[in-house]
Amino acid sequence: MKDSAIRSLLGHARPHRAALAAGAALSALGGVAGLAQPLVAKSFVEALAVDEPVSRQVLLLGLLIVGGALAGAFGGYAVERAAESVVLGARRRLISRLPRLRVADLDRRPPGDLISRVTADTTLLREAATNNLVDTLIGSVTLSGMLVLMAWLDMVLFLAVLGVVLAIGVCIALVMPRIARASKEAQEALGELGSGLERLLGAIRTVKASGAEQRESAALEDSAQGAWRAGLRAARWGAVAGTSSGLVVQLAFLTVLGLGGARVANGSMSVASLIGFLLYLFYLVGPIAQLASGISGLQVGTAAIGRIHEVLELATEEGEEPTGKPGSTAGKPGSTGGSADDRGAGIVFRDVVFRYREDGPPVLDGAGFEISPGGLTAVVGPSGTGKSTLFALLERFYDIDGGSIAVDGRDLRDWNPAELRRTIGYVEQDAPVLAGTLRDNLMFAAPGASPADLDRVLEQVRLTELVDGLPQGLDTEVGHRGAALSGGQRQRIAIARALLRRPRLLLLDEATSQLDALNENELREVVAEIARTTTVLVIAHRLSTVTGARRILVLEDGRVRAAGTHAELLREGGLYARLAATQMLGTAQPEHAVTGQDPAPATGS
């Protein structure tokens, strides 16, 4: 076992060392009571041989048995209590760290695998960092004590037993690394199974609509089979280790029985000493099994702790804690990102280069533009040109590979991420809604918003009628991922959530794609009103969304190819004119009448 793994285990156990020490001490006391029993039994036999009273030995033996059992029980409880605390501590560390990890690192790890590390791996850590450590310690101490007493009783028999123990010990030492390797493979297979389940349940409607239930079940069964095979390998090597520990006692018993019988026959050893030696030999089963179980569990634990520390060692975002300005409410409970009187935020992109993978092609390749505070700016372009990536970079979900981005004249890398995000309202393309009540979702980004603010935003996004029609109003459960809501309702909730924060910069990624024409027009009026004091940046495929924009940026091949108003860009022709005539058709537009086509559905960016 690697020293680093042992140090990690001890690091998790250290905060609970008092409880562990108490449990270990009580367990050791029970072990000492066990060590004394063969000596009392020897004294009992010797007293019988000379016809002396044995009541004192019987009473002492009873006290040792009962006292040892009670000490072991209380010690076991103390260790189990510490074990649960170790699990709680590890899960707290993981849970507090996961939301602060960089998005790029989270992208590379399936959610199901991360869930497995928080649940299954911490359960294995529970045993390794407490029970297995104590078992290894107590088993080693008790075994050593028994061997010393056996040597004191008869050195010849002791040497014979020691040879058997060492021979089997070598075999067990060879098996332990295989147990660790098989356990790690089993945990990784469980992580894959969890990822597969998350994938299935996250898109269950698509799976059913595509008739892919059988294929998805087969893929999950393959993962389950992989976990089963790895588990069998771990069980097989564990059985070898367990059998070896039992074999030690059996072989030692045969050796002592033959050699000890001969020594009693020639008078070099008393019957009482042989009985005491045999009792120690039988008691040897417990410490050897305890030691084998402890070492085997530690091997399993090293696999789990390795997976846990892979997450704990990932870098978090810089400056997770909001700093705020003196006298400001920024970052305080109940505060929002800004106020209605705040001016909008200015944005400058200069020669920005970004790729999602180091060996992948650039998504943005020299993108540059400037947006002055306030007003509505639209970003258009073919799918896959990096429009949504602009928003991800503004939120600092990723860091750029080249160039610079500034918000309010300040380089994005100089911003505290929490402070930066408090100024931004972000409505994602798929408008996620979290399980919980409607109120929870609306106040997610502004938990301290007043009822008046909530009513105002509900009225703005036309959700008042929906709330009034719900059985529990704002306290109605929306279901997993908002399953009880329509796509348009989810979008309006996401928009309301962003507006309730009173952002200085509002990012709308296809935020009206699932709204009907009436609601889209009403919401467009709301956005236009907000844009008077707030910088609004919108990604759109509908022409009706961008015609009123103060400025339109045309993105192609990772660069801004043109910028201007709707009328200016139409006169210039080029990509924008082609998009306006086809992909971005809106109502009451001349191009609509010419082409006779229906508006194309919004596609991803």
Coordinates of C-alpha atoms in Angstrom, one line a residue:
M1 CA 0.0 0.0 0.0
K2 CA 1.4 3.4 -1.0
D3 CA 2.4 5.8 1.8
S4 CA 0.4 8.6 0.2
A5 CA -2.8 6.4 0.5
I6 CA -2.0 5.7 4.2
R7 CA -1.5 9.4 4.8
S8 CA -4.8 10.3 3.1
L9 CA -6.6 7.7 5.2
L10 CA -5.0 9.1 8.4
G11 CA -5.9 12.6 7.3
H12 CA -9.6 11.6 7.1
A13 CA -9.4 9.8 10.5
R14 CA -7.4 12.6 12.3
P15 CA -10.4 14.9 13.2
H16 CA -12.0 11.9 15.0
R17 CA -8.9 10.6 16.6
A18 CA -10.3 10.9 20.2
A19 CA -13.3 8.7 19.4
L20 CA -11.1 6.3 17.5
A21 CA -8.5 6.2 20.3
A22 CA -11.3 5.5 22.8
G23 CA -12.7 2.7 20.6
A24 CA -9.3 1.2 20.0
A25 CA -8.5 1.3 23.7
L26 CA -11.7 -0.4 24.7
S27 CA -11.2 -3.0 21.9
A28 CA -7.7 -3.5 23.1
L29 CA -8.9 -4.0 26.6
G30 CA -11.2 -6.7 25.3
G31 CA -8.2 -8.2 23.6
V32 CA -6.2 -8.2 26.8
A33 CA -9.1 -10.0 28.5
G34 CA -8.9 -12.6 25.8
L35 CA -5.1 -12.9 26.2
A36 CA -5.5 -13.6 29.9
Q37 CA -8.1 -16.3 29.6
P38 CA -5.7 -19.1 28.5
L39 CA -3.4 -18.3 31.4
V40 CA -6.4 -18.5 33.9
A41 CA -7.4 -21.8 32.2
K42 CA -3.9 -23.1 32.7
S43 CA -4.1 -22.2 36.3
F44 CA -7.5 -23.9 36.6
V45 CA -6.1 -27.2 35.2
E46 CA -3.0 -27.0 37.5
A47 CA -5.3 -26.4 40.5
L48 CA -7.4 -29.4 39.5
A49 CA -4.3 -31.6 39.2
V50 CA -3.4 -30.9 42.9
D51 CA -6.9 -30.9 44.2
E52 CA -7.0 -27.2 45.1
P53 CA -10.1 -25.0 45.1
V54 CA -10.9 -23.5 41.6
S55 CA -13.6 -21.0 42.5
R56 CA -11.2 -18.0 42.2
Q57 CA -10.2 -19.1 38.7
V58 CA -13.8 -19.7 37.6
L59 CA -14.8 -16.3 38.9
L60 CA -11.9 -14.6 37.3
L61 CA -12.5 -16.4 34.0
G62 CA -16.2 -15.2 34.1
L63 CA -15.2 -11.6 34.8
L64 CA -12.7 -11.7 31.9
I65 CA -15.3 -13.1 29.5
V66 CA -18.0 -10.6 30.5
G67 CA -15.7 -7.6 30.8
G68 CA -14.0 -8.4 27.5
A69 CA -17.4 -8.6 25.8
L70 CA -18.6 -5.3 27.2
A71 CA -15.3 -3.5 26.4
G72 CA -15.5 -4.9 22.9
A73 CA -19.1 -3.7 22.4
F74 CA -18.5 -0.2 23.7
G75 CA -15.3 0.0 21.7
G76 CA -17.1 -1.2 18.5
Y77 CA -19.8 1.5 19.0
A78 CA -17.2 4.2 19.5
V79 CA -15.4 3.2 16.3
E80 CA -18.7 3.0 14.3
R81 CA -19.7 6.5 15.5
A82 CA -16.3 7.8 14.3
A83 CA -16.8 5.9 11.0
E84 CA -20.1 7.7 10.3
S85 CA -18.4 11.0 11.1
V86 CA -15.6 10.2 8.7
V87 CA -18.2 9.6 5.9
L88 CA -20.0 12.8 6.8
G89 CA -16.8 14.8 6.7
A90 CA -15.7 13.3 3.3
R91 CA -19.1 13.9 1.8
R92 CA -19.2 17.5 3.1
R93 CA -15.8 18.2 1.5
L94 CA -16.9 16.7 -1.8
I95 CA -20.3 18.4 -1.8
S96 CA -18.8 21.8 -0.9
R97 CA -16.2 21.4 -3.6
L98 CA -18.2 20.1 -6.5
P99 CA -20.2 23.3 -7.2
R100 CA -16.9 25.3 -7.2
L101 CA -15.0 23.1 -9.7
R102 CA -14.2 24.6 -13.0
V103 CA -16.8 23.9 -15.7
A104 CA -14.1 22.5 -18.0
D105 CA -13.2 19.9 -15.4
L106 CA -16.9 19.0 -14.8
D107 CA -17.4 18.6 -18.6
R108 CA -14.8 15.8 -18.6
R109 CA -16.5 13.8 -15.9
P110 CA -20.0 12.2 -16.2
P111 CA -22.4 13.3 -13.4
G112 CA -23.1 9.7 -12.6
D113 CA -19.5 9.0 -11.9
L114 CA -19.2 12.0 -9.6
I115 CA -22.4 10.9 -7.7
S116 CA -20.7 7.5 -7.2
R117 CA -17.7 9.1 -5.7
V118 CA -19.9 11.0 -3.2
T119 CA -22.0 7.9 -2.3
A120 CA -20.3 4.6 -2.9
D121 CA -16.7 5.6 -2.5
T122 CA -17.2 7.5 0.7
T123 CA -18.9 4.4 2.1
L124 CA -15.8 2.3 1.4
L125 CA -13.7 5.1 3.0
R126 CA -15.9 4.7 6.1
E127 CA -14.6 1.2 6.7
A128 CA -11.0 1.9 5.6
A129 CA -10.4 5.0 7.7
T130 CA -11.9 3.6 10.9
N131 CA -12.8 -0.1 11.3
N132 CA -10.0 -1.3 9.0
L133 CA -7.4 0.9 10.7
V134 CA -8.5 -0.2 14.2
D135 CA -8.8 -3.9 13.1
T136 CA -5.3 -3.8 11.7
L137 CA -3.9 -2.1 14.8
I138 CA -5.7 -4.3 17.4
G139 CA -5.2 -7.4 15.4
S140 CA -1.4 -6.7 15.2
V141 CA -1.2 -5.9 18.9
T142 CA -3.3 -8.9 20.0
L143 CA -1.4 -11.3 17.6
S144 CA 1.9 -10.0 18.9
G145 CA 0.8 -10.4 22.5
M146 CA -0.3 -14.0 21.8
L147 CA 2.9 -14.9 20.1
V148 CA 4.9 -13.5 23.0
L149 CA 2.9 -15.5 25.5
M150 CA 3.1 -18.6 23.3
A151 CA 6.9 -18.2 23.3
W152 CA 6.9 -17.9 27.0
L153 CA 4.9 -21.1 27.4
D154 CA 7.1 -23.2 25.0
M155 CA 9.7 -21.9 22.6
V156 CA 9.9 -25.0 20.5
L157 CA 6.1 -25.0 19.7
F158 CA 6.2 -21.2 19.2
L159 CA 8.9 -21.5 16.5
A160 CA 6.9 -24.2 14.7
V161 CA 3.8 -22.0 14.8
L162 CA 5.8 -18.9 13.7
G163 CA 7.0 -20.7 10.6
V164 CA 3.5 -21.6 9.6
V165 CA 2.3 -18.0 10.2
L166 CA 5.1 -16.5 8.2
A167 CA 4.6 -18.9 5.3
I168 CA 0.9 -18.0 5.0
G169 CA 1.6 -14.3 5.7
V170 CA 3.7 -14.2 2.5
C171 CA 0.9 -15.6 0.5
I172 CA -1.6 -13.0 1.9
A173 CA 0.9 -10.2 1.2
L174 CA 1.0 -11.3 -2.5
V175 CA -2.8 -11.3 -2.7
M176 CA -3.5 -7.8 -1.2
P177 CA -2.4 -5.7 -4.2
R178 CA -4.7 -7.8 -6.4
I179 CA -7.6 -7.0 -4.0
A180 CA -6.9 -3.3 -4.3
R181 CA -6.7 -3.4 -8.1
A182 CA -9.9 -5.4 -8.4
S183 CA -11.7 -3.1 -5.9
K184 CA -10.7 0.0 -7.9
E185 CA -12.0 -1.6 -11.1
A186 CA -15.2 -2.4 -9.4
Q187 CA -15.7 1.2 -8.2
E188 CA -14.9 2.5 -11.7
A189 CA -17.5 0.1 -13.1
L190 CA -20.0 1.4 -10.6
G191 CA -19.2 4.9 -11.7
E192 CA -19.9 4.0 -15.3
L193 CA -23.2 2.4 -14.4
G194 CA -24.2 5.5 -12.5
S195 CA -23.3 7.6 -15.5
G196 CA -25.3 5.4 -17.8
L197 CA -28.3 5.6 -15.5
E198 CA -28.0 9.4 -15.4
R199 CA -27.9 9.5 -19.2
L200 CA -31.0 7.3 -19.5
L201 CA -33.1 9.1 -16.9
G202 CA -32.1 12.5 -18.1
A203 CA -33.4 11.8 -21.6
I204 CA -36.1 9.2 -20.8
R205 CA -38.7 10.8 -23.1
T206 CA -36.2 10.9 -26.0
V207 CA -35.4 7.2 -25.3
K208 CA -39.0 6.2 -25.3
A209 CA -39.9 8.3 -28.4
S210 CA -37.0 6.7 -30.3
G211 CA -37.9 3.2 -29.3
A212 CA -34.4 2.8 -27.7
E213 CA -35.4 1.2 -24.4
Q214 CA -33.9 -2.1 -25.2
R215 CA -30.6 -0.7 -26.5
E216 CA -30.2 1.5 -23.5
S217 CA -31.0 -1.4 -21.2
A218 CA -28.4 -3.5 -22.9
A219 CA -25.8 -0.8 -22.5
L220 CA -26.6 -0.6 -18.8
E221 CA -26.5 -4.3 -18.4
D222 CA -23.0 -4.3 -19.9
S223 CA -21.9 -1.8 -17.3
A224 CA -23.6 -3.9 -14.6
Q225 CA -21.8 -7.0 -15.9
G226 CA -18.5 -5.1 -15.7
A227 CA -19.2 -4.2 -12.1
W228 CA -20.2 -7.8 -11.4
R229 CA -17.0 -9.2 -12.9
A230 CA -14.8 -6.7 -11.1
G231 CA -16.6 -7.5 -7.8
L232 CA -16.1 -11.2 -8.4
R233 CA -12.4 -10.7 -8.8
A234 CA -12.2 -8.7 -5.6
A235 CA -14.3 -11.4 -3.8
R236 CA -12.2 -14.2 -5.2
W237 CA -8.9 -12.6 -3.9
G238 CA -10.7 -11.7 -0.6
A239 CA -11.7 -15.4 -0.3
V240 CA -8.1 -16.4 -0.8
A241 CA -7.0 -14.1 1.9
G242 CA -9.7 -15.3 4.3
T243 CA -9.0 -18.9 3.6
S244 CA -5.3 -18.4 4.2
S245 CA -6.0 -16.9 7.6
G246 CA -8.0 -19.9 8.6
L247 CA -5.4 -22.2 7.1
V248 CA -2.8 -20.7 9.4
V249 CA -4.7 -21.9 12.5
Q250 CA -5.5 -25.4 11.1
L251 CA -1.9 -26.1 10.1
A252 CA -0.6 -24.7 13.3
F253 CA -3.0 -26.8 15.3
L254 CA -1.8 -30.0 13.6
T255 CA 1.8 -29.0 14.2
V256 CA 1.2 -28.2 17.9
L257 CA -0.9 -31.3 18.4
G258 CA 1.8 -33.7 17.0
L259 CA 4.8 -31.9 18.3
G260 CA 3.2 -31.0 21.6
G261 CA 1.9 -34.5 22.2
A262 CA 5.4 -35.8 21.7
R263 CA 6.8 -33.3 24.2
V264 CA 4.2 -34.2 26.8
A265 CA 5.0 -37.9 26.3
N266 CA 8.7 -37.4 26.9
G267 CA 8.1 -35.2 29.9
S268 CA 9.6 -32.0 28.5
M269 CA 6.2 -30.2 28.6
S270 CA 3.3 -30.4 31.1
V271 CA -0.3 -31.1 30.0
A272 CA -1.4 -27.7 31.5
S273 CA 1.1 -25.9 29.3
L274 CA -0.1 -27.8 26.3
I275 CA -3.7 -26.9 27.0
G276 CA -2.8 -23.3 27.5
F277 CA -0.8 -23.3 24.2
L278 CA -3.7 -24.9 22.3
L279 CA -6.1 -22.3 23.7
Y280 CA -3.9 -19.5 22.5
L281 CA -3.8 -21.3 19.2
F282 CA -7.6 -21.3 19.0
Y283 CA -7.7 -17.7 20.1
L284 CA -5.3 -16.9 17.3
V285 CA -8.2 -17.3 14.8
G286 CA -9.7 -13.9 15.9
P287 CA -6.6 -11.7 15.7
I288 CA -5.4 -13.3 12.4
A289 CA -8.9 -12.9 10.8
Q290 CA -9.1 -9.3 12.2
L291 CA -5.7 -8.5 10.8
A292 CA -6.4 -10.0 7.4
S293 CA -9.8 -8.3 7.2
G294 CA -8.2 -5.0 8.2
I295 CA -5.4 -5.1 5.6
S296 CA -7.9 -6.3 2.9
G297 CA -10.2 -3.5 3.8
L298 CA -7.4 -1.0 3.7
Q299 CA -6.6 -2.2 0.2
V300 CA -10.2 -1.6 -0.9
G301 CA -10.1 1.8 0.8
T302 CA -7.1 2.9 -1.1
A303 CA -9.0 2.5 -4.3
A304 CA -11.9 4.5 -3.0
I305 CA -9.7 7.2 -1.5
G306 CA -7.9 7.6 -4.7
R307 CA -11.1 8.3 -6.6
I308 CA -12.3 10.7 -3.8
H309 CA -9.0 12.6 -3.9
E310 CA -9.1 12.9 -7.7
V311 CA -12.1 15.3 -7.1
L312 CA -10.6 17.0 -4.0
E313 CA -7.4 17.7 -5.9
L314 CA -9.1 19.4 -8.8
A315 CA -8.6 23.1 -9.0
T316 CA -11.6 25.3 -8.0
E317 CA -12.5 28.6 -9.5
E318 CA -10.4 31.5 -8.2
G319 CA -12.0 33.7 -5.5
E320 CA -15.1 31.6 -4.9
E321 CA -16.0 33.9 -1.9
P322 CA -17.5 37.2 -2.9
T323 CA -15.5 40.2 -1.9
G324 CA -17.9 43.1 -2.3
K325 CA -17.1 46.7 -1.8
P326 CA -17.1 48.5 1.5
G327 CA -20.6 49.5 2.4
S328 CA -22.0 47.5 -0.4
T329 CA -24.7 44.8 -0.1
A330 CA -23.0 42.7 -2.8
G331 CA -22.7 39.1 -1.6
K332 CA -24.8 39.6 1.5
P333 CA -27.7 37.3 2.1
G334 CA -30.8 38.6 0.4
S335 CA -28.9 41.0 -1.9
T336 CA -29.3 41.0 -5.7
G337 CA -26.9 41.8 -8.4
G338 CA -27.7 45.4 -8.9
S339 CA -30.5 47.9 -8.8
A340 CA -32.8 49.5 -11.2
D341 CA -30.7 52.6 -11.2
D342 CA -27.4 50.9 -12.0
R343 CA -26.0 51.6 -15.4
G344 CA -25.4 48.8 -17.8
A345 CA -22.1 47.1 -18.1
G346 CA -19.7 47.8 -21.0
I347 CA -18.1 44.8 -22.8
V348 CA -14.9 44.6 -25.0
F349 CA -13.6 41.5 -26.8
R350 CA -10.2 41.8 -28.3
D351 CA -8.8 39.1 -30.6
V352 CA -10.3 36.4 -28.4
V353 CA -9.2 32.8 -29.2
F354 CA -10.8 29.9 -27.4
R355 CA -11.0 26.1 -27.9
Y356 CA -12.8 23.6 -25.7
R357 CA -10.0 21.1 -26.1
E358 CA -6.3 21.8 -26.3
D359 CA -6.0 19.6 -29.4
G360 CA -9.3 20.8 -30.9
P361 CA -10.0 23.5 -33.5
P362 CA -10.7 27.0 -32.2
V363 CA -14.3 27.9 -31.6
L364 CA -13.4 31.6 -31.5
D365 CA -10.5 32.7 -33.6
G366 CA -9.7 36.4 -33.2
A367 CA -13.2 37.5 -32.2
G368 CA -13.4 41.2 -31.4
F369 CA -16.2 43.7 -30.7
E370 CA -17.2 46.4 -28.3
I371 CA -20.6 47.0 -26.6
S372 CA -21.2 50.2 -24.8
P373 CA -23.3 50.3 -21.6
G374 CA -27.0 49.9 -22.0
G375 CA -29.1 49.0 -25.0
L376 CA -29.9 45.7 -26.8
T377 CA -27.2 44.0 -28.8
A378 CA -28.1 40.8 -30.8
V379 CA -25.6 38.1 -31.9
V380 CA -26.6 36.1 -35.0
G381 CA -24.8 33.6 -37.2
P382 CA -25.0 29.9 -38.3
S383 CA -25.1 27.2 -35.7
G384 CA -21.8 26.2 -34.3
T385 CA -20.1 29.5 -34.8
G386 CA -19.5 30.2 -31.1
K387 CA -22.5 32.4 -30.1
S388 CA -23.2 30.5 -26.9
T389 CA -19.5 30.3 -26.2
L390 CA -19.4 34.1 -26.0
F391 CA -21.8 33.9 -23.0
A392 CA -19.9 31.1 -21.4
L393 CA -16.7 33.2 -21.5
L394 CA -18.5 36.2 -20.1
E395 CA -19.6 34.1 -17.2
R396 CA -16.0 32.8 -16.8
F397 CA -17.1 29.2 -17.1
Y398 CA -14.0 28.9 -19.2
D399 CA -10.8 30.9 -19.6
I400 CA -9.7 32.1 -23.0
D401 CA -6.6 30.9 -24.8
G402 CA -5.7 34.2 -26.3
G403 CA -6.7 37.9 -26.5
S404 CA -8.7 39.6 -23.8
I405 CA -12.2 40.3 -22.5
A406 CA -13.0 43.3 -20.4
V407 CA -16.2 44.2 -18.5
D408 CA -16.5 47.8 -17.4
G409 CA -12.9 48.3 -18.6
R410 CA -11.6 45.6 -16.2
D411 CA -10.0 42.5 -17.6
L412 CA -12.2 39.5 -16.9
R413 CA -9.4 37.6 -15.2
D414 CA -9.1 40.4 -12.6
W415 CA -12.8 39.9 -11.6
N416 CA -13.8 37.8 -8.6
P417 CA -16.0 35.2 -10.3
A418 CA -18.7 35.6 -7.7
E419 CA -18.7 39.4 -8.0
L420 CA -18.7 39.1 -11.8
R421 CA -21.7 36.8 -11.8
R422 CA -23.7 39.0 -9.5
T423 CA -23.7 41.6 -12.2
I424 CA -25.0 39.2 -14.8
G425 CA -28.4 37.6 -15.5
Y426 CA -28.0 34.5 -17.6
V427 CA -30.8 32.7 -19.4
E428 CA -29.5 29.5 -20.9
Q429 CA -30.7 28.0 -24.2
D430 CA -32.5 25.0 -22.6
A431 CA -33.8 27.2 -19.7
P432 CA -33.3 24.6 -16.9
V433 CA -35.7 24.5 -14.1
L434 CA -34.8 22.7 -10.8
A435 CA -36.9 20.3 -8.9
G436 CA -38.7 22.1 -6.1
T437 CA -41.4 24.7 -5.9
L438 CA -42.0 27.5 -8.4
R439 CA -41.0 30.0 -5.7
D440 CA -37.7 28.2 -5.2
N441 CA -36.9 28.5 -8.9
L442 CA -37.8 32.1 -9.2
M443 CA -35.8 33.2 -6.2
F444 CA -32.9 30.9 -6.9
A445 CA -30.5 33.7 -7.8
A446 CA -32.0 36.3 -5.5
P447 CA -33.2 34.4 -2.3
G448 CA -33.7 37.7 -0.5
A449 CA -36.0 39.3 -3.1
S450 CA -39.1 41.0 -1.7
P451 CA -42.7 39.9 -2.5
A452 CA -43.2 43.2 -4.4
D453 CA -40.2 42.4 -6.6
L454 CA -41.5 38.9 -7.2
D455 CA -44.9 40.2 -8.2
R456 CA -43.3 42.8 -10.5
V457 CA -41.2 40.2 -12.4
L458 CA -44.1 37.8 -12.6
E459 CA -46.2 40.5 -14.2
Q460 CA -43.3 41.4 -16.6
V461 CA -42.9 37.9 -18.0
R462 CA -46.7 37.2 -18.0
L463 CA -46.6 34.4 -15.4
T464 CA -49.2 35.9 -13.1
E465 CA -52.0 33.9 -14.8
L466 CA -50.1 30.7 -14.5
V467 CA -49.4 31.2 -10.8
D468 CA -53.0 32.1 -10.1
G469 CA -54.1 28.8 -11.8
L470 CA -51.8 26.5 -9.8
P471 CA -53.2 24.6 -6.8
Q472 CA -50.6 25.9 -4.4
G473 CA -49.7 29.0 -6.3
L474 CA -45.9 29.8 -6.0
D475 CA -45.5 26.8 -3.6
T476 CA -46.5 24.3 -6.3
E477 CA -43.9 21.6 -7.1
V478 CA -42.7 21.8 -10.7
G479 CA -41.4 18.3 -10.8
H480 CA -38.0 16.9 -11.9
R481 CA -36.4 19.4 -14.3
G482 CA -39.7 21.2 -14.5
A483 CA -41.6 18.2 -16.0
A484 CA -44.9 19.7 -14.9
L485 CA -44.3 22.8 -17.1
S486 CA -44.4 23.5 -20.8
G487 CA -41.3 24.6 -22.6
G488 CA -42.6 28.2 -22.9
Q489 CA -43.4 28.3 -19.2
R490 CA -39.9 27.1 -18.3
Q491 CA -38.4 29.8 -20.5
R492 CA -40.4 32.5 -18.8
I493 CA -39.5 31.2 -15.4
A494 CA -35.8 31.3 -16.4
I495 CA -36.2 34.8 -17.6
A496 CA -38.0 35.9 -14.5
R497 CA -35.3 34.3 -12.4
A498 CA -32.6 36.4 -14.2
L499 CA -34.7 39.6 -14.0
L500 CA -35.3 39.2 -10.3
R501 CA -31.6 39.6 -9.8
R502 CA -31.7 43.1 -11.3
P503 CA -28.6 42.4 -13.4
R504 CA -26.4 45.1 -15.1
L505 CA -25.8 42.7 -18.0
L506 CA -28.5 40.4 -19.2
L507 CA -27.5 37.4 -21.4
L508 CA -30.4 35.8 -23.3
D509 CA -29.5 32.7 -25.3
E510 CA -32.5 31.9 -27.5
A511 CA -34.7 32.9 -24.6
T512 CA -37.9 33.2 -26.6
S513 CA -37.6 30.2 -28.9
Q514 CA -40.4 28.3 -27.2
L515 CA -42.8 31.2 -26.8
D516 CA -45.8 31.8 -28.9
A517 CA -46.0 35.0 -31.1
L518 CA -48.1 36.9 -28.5
N519 CA -45.9 36.1 -25.5
E520 CA -42.8 36.7 -27.5
N521 CA -43.9 40.2 -28.6
E522 CA -44.9 41.1 -25.0
L523 CA -41.6 39.8 -23.7
R524 CA -39.7 41.7 -26.4
E525 CA -41.3 44.9 -25.1
V526 CA -40.1 44.0 -21.6
V527 CA -36.6 43.4 -22.8
A528 CA -36.6 46.7 -24.7
E529 CA -37.6 48.5 -21.5
I530 CA -34.9 46.7 -19.5
A531 CA -32.3 47.7 -22.2
R532 CA -32.8 51.3 -21.4
T533 CA -30.8 50.9 -18.1
T534 CA -29.2 47.5 -18.6
T535 CA -26.9 46.0 -21.2
V536 CA -28.8 43.2 -22.9
L537 CA -27.0 40.7 -25.1
V538 CA -29.3 38.3 -27.0
I539 CA -28.5 35.3 -29.2
A540 CA -31.4 34.8 -31.7
H541 CA -32.4 32.9 -34.8
R542 CA -35.7 34.7 -35.2
L543 CA -35.5 37.9 -37.2
S544 CA -38.3 39.5 -35.1
T545 CA -36.0 39.3 -32.1
V546 CA -33.2 41.3 -33.6
T547 CA -34.8 43.9 -35.8
G548 CA -35.1 46.3 -32.9
A549 CA -31.6 45.8 -31.6
R550 CA -29.4 48.8 -31.3
R551 CA -26.6 46.8 -32.8
I552 CA -26.3 43.4 -34.4
L553 CA -23.1 41.3 -34.4
V554 CA -22.8 38.7 -37.2
L555 CA -20.6 35.8 -36.1
E556 CA -19.0 33.4 -38.6
D557 CA -16.1 31.0 -38.3
G558 CA -15.3 32.3 -34.8
R559 CA -15.1 36.0 -35.8
V560 CA -17.4 39.0 -36.0
R561 CA -17.7 39.5 -39.7
A562 CA -20.1 42.4 -39.7
A563 CA -21.8 44.7 -37.2
G564 CA -24.6 47.3 -37.5
T565 CA -28.3 47.8 -37.4
H566 CA -30.8 45.6 -39.2
A567 CA -31.3 48.0 -42.0
E568 CA -27.5 48.6 -42.4
L569 CA -26.7 44.9 -42.6
L570 CA -29.5 44.3 -45.1
R571 CA -28.0 46.9 -47.4
E572 CA -24.5 45.4 -47.1
G573 CA -25.8 42.0 -48.1
G574 CA -23.6 39.1 -47.3
L575 CA -24.3 36.5 -44.5
Y576 CA -26.8 38.5 -42.6
A577 CA -28.9 39.2 -45.6
R578 CA -28.9 35.4 -46.5
L579 CA -29.8 34.5 -42.9
A580 CA -32.6 37.1 -42.9
A581 CA -34.0 35.6 -46.1
T582 CA -34.0 32.0 -44.9
Q583 CA -33.0 30.8 -41.4
M584 CA -34.1 33.9 -39.5
L585 CA -37.6 34.5 -41.0
G586 CA -40.0 36.5 -38.9
T587 CA -43.5 37.7 -39.3
A588 CA -44.5 40.6 -41.5
Q589 CA -41.1 40.8 -43.2
P590 CA -40.7 41.3 -47.0
E591 CA -38.3 38.3 -47.3
H592 CA -41.1 36.1 -45.9
A593 CA -43.4 37.0 -48.7
V594 CA -40.7 36.5 -51.3
T595 CA -39.5 33.1 -50.1
G596 CA -42.9 31.8 -49.0
Q597 CA -41.1 29.7 -46.3
D598 CA -42.0 29.2 -42.7
P599 CA -39.6 30.2 -40.0
A600 CA -37.1 27.5 -39.3
P601 CA -37.0 26.1 -35.8
A602 CA -34.3 27.5 -33.6
T603 CA -31.1 25.4 -33.6
G604 CA -28.3 25.2 -31.1
S605 CA -25.4 27.6 -31.1

